[in-house]
Amino acid sequence: MDRDNNVLRLIHNEYYQLSSAERKVADYVLEHYEMVQNMSITQLGLECGVADATVSRFCRSLGLNGFSSFKLKIAKYTATTIIEQRESMVNANGTLARYHHIASLSMRAIQETVDVLCHENVERAVLLLEKASRVVCMGSGGGSIIAEECAHLFSTVSNKFSAVVDSHIQASTIALLGSDDLLLLFSYSGSTKNGIFLLELAKSRNVPTILITRFTKSPAGQLADIVLQCGSNESPLQFGSVPARIAQLTLLDVLYQEFYQRNKNECDINIQRIAEALAEHHL
């Protein structure tokens, strides 16, 4: 393994140069490094019982610029370790084992989403979806793709759902929303600047908000009215892994099915109308 990527060795080398508070962070990272790569600085501080500033000092004590640089180091180390493990597995068991492993990651993402699902929050979210005059689905990067999928799925039963993916149009759209509308935001990390800005803007307009994210204690999680947590851990170097998307799609399907069951008669009428309108497009 490349020495530059071995952040655990770096921590061991610098361990006795750290303050007692920084050693708390070091001890936690050494034991839970795979989890740390998916945490925010606030989450890591809470787990270690230290302030955000202590986490920042810990990162600088390792010769890194800050927490973001540290997370990238952790991600590189973890990615290298996983690749080595997978190569070992494939060499021993063949290509079929690799396919099973890929499928197992997606199945695990679905199961983790179900395991962390809060029924009360789902109920509250569906009530907001029902009451809203207009539902705008938004996200950045990979989140914008899920937002479009959300609008497309709900468009089969209602005409009040739409997706907006351009950041400028997102801002102008929210600026014209009111308290009877709804923002449904997809942000896996809950830490993107644009996502936080959109939630703050919606809050200033008294627009209700629902956030679908992996990290409930993220900055965006602290701003949204309702937070729905999806499963699957994604490395900062993956930039939209398939299991992470499947986790969000699973949660999206839960919302859709609950909405449909609560409004079955109206939804069935709309489905029939759409089916008749699309009939001419099929052979």
Short mmCIF file of C-alpha atoms in Angstrom, two decimals:
data_model
loop_
_atom_site.label_atom_id
_atom_site.label_comp_id
_atom_site.label_asym_id
_atom_site.label_seq_id
_atom_site.Cartn_x
_atom_site.Cartn_y
_atom_site.Cartn_z
CA MET A 1 0.00 0.00 0.00
CA ASP A 2 1.21 3.52 -0.81
CA ARG A 3 2.73 5.02 2.33
CA ASP A 4 1.13 8.38 1.50
CA ASN A 5 -2.32 6.82 1.72
CA ASN A 6 -1.74 5.06 5.02
CA VAL A 7 -3.37 7.62 7.28
CA LEU A 8 -3.61 5.13 10.16
CA ARG A 9 0.18 4.79 10.19
CA LEU A 10 0.41 8.58 10.20
CA ILE A 11 -1.86 8.76 13.24
CA HIS A 12 0.22 6.14 15.04
CA ASN A 13 3.40 8.05 14.28
CA GLU A 14 2.02 11.34 15.63
CA TYR A 15 -0.06 9.86 18.46
CA TYR A 16 2.13 10.91 21.39
CA GLN A 17 2.54 14.40 19.97
CA LEU A 18 -1.23 14.95 20.25
CA SER A 19 -3.03 16.60 23.13
CA SER A 20 -5.25 14.46 25.36
CA ALA A 21 -8.38 15.76 23.59
CA GLU A 22 -6.88 15.08 20.16
CA ARG A 23 -6.01 11.54 21.27
CA LYS A 24 -9.72 10.94 21.84
CA VAL A 25 -10.24 11.68 18.15
CA ALA A 26 -7.25 9.52 17.20
CA ASP A 27 -8.52 6.57 19.26
CA TYR A 28 -11.96 6.77 17.67
CA VAL A 29 -10.58 7.09 14.13
CA LEU A 30 -8.23 4.13 14.55
CA GLU A 31 -11.13 1.93 15.62
CA HIS A 32 -13.87 3.26 13.32
CA TYR A 33 -12.05 4.67 10.28
CA GLU A 34 -14.54 3.21 7.79
CA MET A 35 -17.38 5.09 9.52
CA VAL A 36 -15.39 8.32 9.92
CA GLN A 37 -15.10 8.88 6.16
CA ASN A 38 -18.89 9.38 6.03
CA MET A 39 -19.16 11.71 9.04
CA SER A 40 -19.32 15.48 9.28
CA ILE A 41 -16.90 17.27 11.58
CA THR A 42 -19.75 17.84 14.05
CA GLN A 43 -20.72 14.17 14.08
CA LEU A 44 -17.13 13.08 14.70
CA GLY A 45 -16.79 15.61 17.49
CA LEU A 46 -19.98 14.33 19.14
CA GLU A 47 -18.83 10.71 18.92
CA CYS A 48 -15.48 11.62 20.49
CA GLY A 49 -16.91 14.00 23.07
CA VAL A 50 -14.86 16.95 21.83
CA ALA A 51 -15.53 20.27 20.10
CA ASP A 52 -15.34 20.83 16.33
CA ALA A 53 -12.24 22.95 16.91
CA THR A 54 -10.48 19.98 18.53
CA VAL A 55 -11.17 17.85 15.46
CA SER A 56 -9.71 20.60 13.27
CA ARG A 57 -6.59 20.81 15.46
CA PHE A 58 -6.22 17.04 15.28
CA CYS A 59 -6.23 17.21 11.47
CA ARG A 60 -3.65 20.00 11.43
CA SER A 61 -1.48 18.05 13.91
CA LEU A 62 -1.25 15.36 11.24
CA GLY A 63 0.11 17.94 8.80
CA LEU A 64 -3.18 18.23 6.88
CA ASN A 65 -4.98 21.42 5.85
CA GLY A 66 -8.22 20.57 7.63
CA PHE A 67 -11.04 18.11 8.07
CA SER A 68 -11.80 17.82 4.34
CA SER A 69 -8.20 16.84 3.60
CA PHE A 70 -8.33 14.34 6.45
CA LYS A 71 -11.52 12.74 5.10
CA LEU A 72 -9.92 12.38 1.67
CA LYS A 73 -6.93 10.67 3.29
CA ILE A 74 -9.26 8.28 5.09
CA ALA A 75 -11.22 7.67 1.88
CA LYS A 76 -8.07 6.90 -0.11
CA TYR A 77 -6.86 4.49 2.56
CA THR A 78 -10.24 2.75 2.77
CA ALA A 79 -10.62 2.57 -1.01
CA THR A 80 -7.15 1.02 -1.37
CA THR A 81 -7.94 -1.50 1.36
CA ILE A 82 -11.27 -2.45 -0.24
CA ILE A 83 -9.65 -2.86 -3.67
CA GLU A 84 -7.02 -5.17 -2.20
CA GLN A 85 -9.72 -7.20 -0.44
CA ARG A 86 -11.82 -7.45 -3.61
CA GLU A 87 -8.85 -8.45 -5.74
CA SER A 88 -8.05 -11.15 -3.21
CA MET A 89 -11.65 -12.34 -3.24
CA VAL A 90 -11.84 -12.40 -7.05
CA ASN A 91 -8.54 -14.25 -7.37
CA ALA A 92 -9.80 -16.84 -4.93
CA ASN A 93 -13.41 -17.19 -6.06
CA GLY A 94 -13.64 -15.87 -9.62
CA THR A 95 -15.78 -13.31 -11.40
CA LEU A 96 -19.11 -14.69 -10.18
CA ALA A 97 -18.18 -13.90 -6.59
CA ARG A 98 -17.51 -10.29 -7.60
CA TYR A 99 -21.00 -10.04 -9.11
CA HIS A 100 -22.56 -11.43 -5.95
CA HIS A 101 -20.59 -8.91 -3.90
CA ILE A 102 -21.82 -6.01 -6.07
CA ALA A 103 -25.43 -7.19 -5.71
CA SER A 104 -25.03 -7.62 -1.96
CA LEU A 105 -24.02 -3.95 -1.57
CA SER A 106 -27.26 -2.82 -3.20
CA MET A 107 -29.36 -5.26 -1.17
CA ARG A 108 -27.64 -4.08 2.00
CA ALA A 109 -28.46 -0.47 1.09
CA ILE A 110 -32.15 -1.35 0.83
CA GLN A 111 -32.13 -3.24 4.13
CA GLU A 112 -30.27 -0.45 5.95
CA THR A 113 -32.81 2.07 4.66
CA VAL A 114 -35.68 -0.02 6.01
CA ASP A 115 -33.86 -0.50 9.34
CA VAL A 116 -33.38 3.25 9.95
CA LEU A 117 -36.78 4.27 8.60
CA CYS A 118 -38.81 6.39 11.03
CA HIS A 119 -42.50 5.63 10.47
CA GLU A 120 -43.58 8.81 12.25
CA ASN A 121 -41.46 10.97 9.94
CA VAL A 122 -42.79 9.14 6.88
CA GLU A 123 -46.36 9.86 8.03
CA ARG A 124 -45.56 13.53 8.60
CA ALA A 125 -43.87 13.76 5.20
CA VAL A 126 -46.83 12.20 3.37
CA LEU A 127 -49.21 14.64 5.10
CA LEU A 128 -47.12 17.53 3.81
CA LEU A 129 -47.13 16.03 0.32
CA GLU A 130 -50.93 15.79 0.46
CA LYS A 131 -51.48 19.33 1.76
CA ALA A 132 -49.05 21.09 -0.57
CA SER A 133 -50.39 23.06 -3.52
CA ARG A 134 -47.06 22.55 -5.29
CA VAL A 135 -44.14 20.20 -4.57
CA VAL A 136 -40.75 21.11 -6.03
CA CYS A 137 -38.10 18.37 -6.02
CA MET A 138 -34.50 19.55 -5.93
CA GLY A 139 -30.94 18.34 -5.44
CA SER A 140 -27.36 18.96 -6.56
CA GLY A 141 -25.14 16.60 -8.54
CA GLY A 142 -26.42 13.05 -8.10
CA GLY A 143 -29.23 14.40 -5.93
CA SER A 144 -30.68 16.24 -8.93
CA ILE A 145 -31.04 12.92 -10.76
CA ILE A 146 -33.04 11.49 -7.86
CA ALA A 147 -35.11 14.69 -7.74
CA GLU A 148 -36.06 14.24 -11.40
CA GLU A 149 -36.93 10.60 -10.74
CA CYS A 150 -39.11 11.71 -7.82
CA ALA A 151 -41.04 14.21 -9.93
CA HIS A 152 -41.43 11.64 -12.70
CA LEU A 153 -42.73 8.95 -10.35
CA PHE A 154 -45.28 11.20 -8.65
CA SER A 155 -46.37 12.70 -11.98
CA THR A 156 -48.14 9.38 -12.66
CA VAL A 157 -50.64 10.18 -9.88
CA SER A 158 -50.58 13.98 -9.47
CA ASN A 159 -49.84 17.12 -11.47
CA LYS A 160 -48.38 19.17 -8.58
CA PHE A 161 -44.88 17.63 -8.59
CA SER A 162 -42.01 19.12 -10.59
CA ALA A 163 -38.21 18.94 -10.58
CA VAL A 164 -35.82 21.89 -10.78
CA VAL A 165 -32.13 21.07 -11.20
CA ASP A 166 -30.42 24.32 -12.25
CA SER A 167 -29.09 26.11 -9.16
CA HIS A 168 -30.16 29.59 -10.32
CA ILE A 169 -33.65 28.47 -11.25
CA GLN A 170 -33.87 26.57 -7.95
CA ALA A 171 -33.26 29.80 -6.05
CA SER A 172 -35.72 31.83 -8.13
CA THR A 173 -38.34 29.09 -7.83
CA ILE A 174 -38.14 28.96 -4.03
CA ALA A 175 -38.23 32.77 -3.87
CA LEU A 176 -41.75 32.63 -5.33
CA LEU A 177 -43.05 29.75 -3.19
CA GLY A 178 -45.30 30.20 -0.18
CA SER A 179 -46.30 28.39 2.99
CA ASP A 180 -48.80 26.23 1.09
CA ASP A 181 -46.04 24.82 -1.13
CA LEU A 182 -43.32 22.26 -0.31
CA LEU A 183 -39.61 21.75 -1.01
CA LEU A 184 -38.48 18.10 -1.26
CA LEU A 185 -34.68 18.11 -1.23
CA PHE A 186 -32.32 15.20 -1.94
CA SER A 187 -28.83 15.54 -0.44
CA TYR A 188 -26.98 12.35 0.47
CA SER A 189 -24.33 14.19 2.50
CA GLY A 190 -26.58 16.97 3.79
CA SER A 191 -23.51 19.19 3.56
CA THR A 192 -23.58 20.78 0.10
CA LYS A 193 -23.51 24.59 0.08
CA ASN A 194 -26.34 24.80 -2.44
CA GLY A 195 -28.59 22.45 -0.47
CA ILE A 196 -28.05 24.43 2.73
CA PHE A 197 -28.72 27.68 0.87
CA LEU A 198 -31.99 26.33 -0.58
CA LEU A 199 -33.23 25.21 2.84
CA GLU A 200 -32.33 28.57 4.38
CA LEU A 201 -34.12 30.38 1.57
CA ALA A 202 -37.19 28.16 1.97
CA LYS A 203 -37.17 28.82 5.71
CA SER A 204 -37.14 32.58 5.10
CA ARG A 205 -40.22 32.13 2.88
CA ASN A 206 -41.99 29.87 5.44
CA VAL A 207 -41.93 27.05 2.90
CA PRO A 208 -42.17 23.58 4.53
CA THR A 209 -39.21 21.32 3.72
CA ILE A 210 -38.47 17.59 3.58
CA LEU A 211 -34.87 16.37 3.34
CA ILE A 212 -33.78 12.89 2.24
CA THR A 213 -30.21 12.29 3.42
CA ARG A 214 -27.85 9.76 4.95
CA PHE A 215 -26.79 12.07 7.77
CA THR A 216 -29.56 13.39 9.99
CA LYS A 217 -27.16 15.55 12.04
CA SER A 218 -25.71 17.26 8.97
CA PRO A 219 -26.06 21.04 8.48
CA ALA A 220 -29.00 20.47 6.12
CA GLY A 221 -30.54 18.05 8.62
CA GLN A 222 -30.63 20.82 11.20
CA LEU A 223 -32.58 23.09 8.83
CA ALA A 224 -35.24 20.81 7.32
CA ASP A 225 -38.68 20.42 8.90
CA ILE A 226 -38.69 16.68 8.29
CA VAL A 227 -35.61 14.51 7.75
CA LEU A 228 -35.88 11.04 6.22
CA GLN A 229 -32.73 8.93 6.52
CA CYS A 230 -31.58 6.53 3.83
CA GLY A 231 -29.11 3.69 4.29
CA SER A 232 -25.80 2.83 2.56
CA ASN A 233 -22.39 4.34 3.29
CA GLU A 234 -20.71 6.17 0.43
CA SER A 235 -17.05 7.16 0.34
CA PRO A 236 -16.25 10.82 -0.45
CA LEU A 237 -14.40 9.48 -3.52
CA GLN A 238 -17.43 7.65 -4.97
CA PHE A 239 -19.50 10.68 -6.04
CA GLY A 240 -22.88 8.96 -6.35
CA SER A 241 -22.50 5.22 -5.89
CA VAL A 242 -25.25 2.92 -7.11
CA PRO A 243 -26.08 1.57 -3.61
CA ALA A 244 -26.45 5.16 -2.32
CA ARG A 245 -28.89 5.93 -5.13
CA ILE A 246 -30.78 2.70 -4.55
CA ALA A 247 -31.13 3.65 -0.88
CA GLN A 248 -32.66 7.00 -1.82
CA LEU A 249 -34.91 5.40 -4.45
CA THR A 250 -36.15 2.92 -1.83
CA LEU A 251 -37.16 5.78 0.43
CA LEU A 252 -38.74 7.57 -2.51
CA ASP A 253 -40.81 4.48 -3.31
CA VAL A 254 -41.98 4.30 0.32
CA LEU A 255 -43.24 7.90 0.08
CA TYR A 256 -44.93 7.19 -3.24
CA GLN A 257 -46.68 4.04 -2.05
CA GLU A 258 -47.90 5.72 1.15
CA PHE A 259 -49.16 8.71 -0.84
CA TYR A 260 -50.93 6.38 -3.27
CA GLN A 261 -52.62 4.33 -0.54
CA ARG A 262 -53.91 7.46 1.22
CA ASN A 263 -55.27 8.94 -2.03
CA LYS A 264 -56.10 5.76 -3.91
CA ASN A 265 -59.31 6.83 -5.66
CA GLU A 266 -57.90 10.09 -7.03
CA CYS A 267 -54.61 8.42 -7.96
CA ASP A 268 -56.36 5.60 -9.82
CA ILE A 269 -58.38 8.12 -11.84
CA ASN A 270 -55.23 10.02 -12.76
CA ILE A 271 -53.38 6.83 -13.67
CA GLN A 272 -56.23 5.83 -15.99
CA ARG A 273 -56.27 9.25 -17.65
CA ILE A 274 -52.52 9.15 -18.23
CA ALA A 275 -52.71 5.60 -19.58
CA GLU A 276 -55.34 6.67 -22.11
CA ALA A 277 -53.30 9.72 -23.13
CA LEU A 278 -50.17 7.61 -23.66
CA ALA A 279 -51.92 4.78 -25.48
CA GLU A 280 -51.25 6.36 -28.88
CA HIS A 281 -47.51 6.33 -28.17
CA HIS A 282 -47.33 2.54 -28.00
CA LEU A 283 -47.52 0.05 -30.86
#
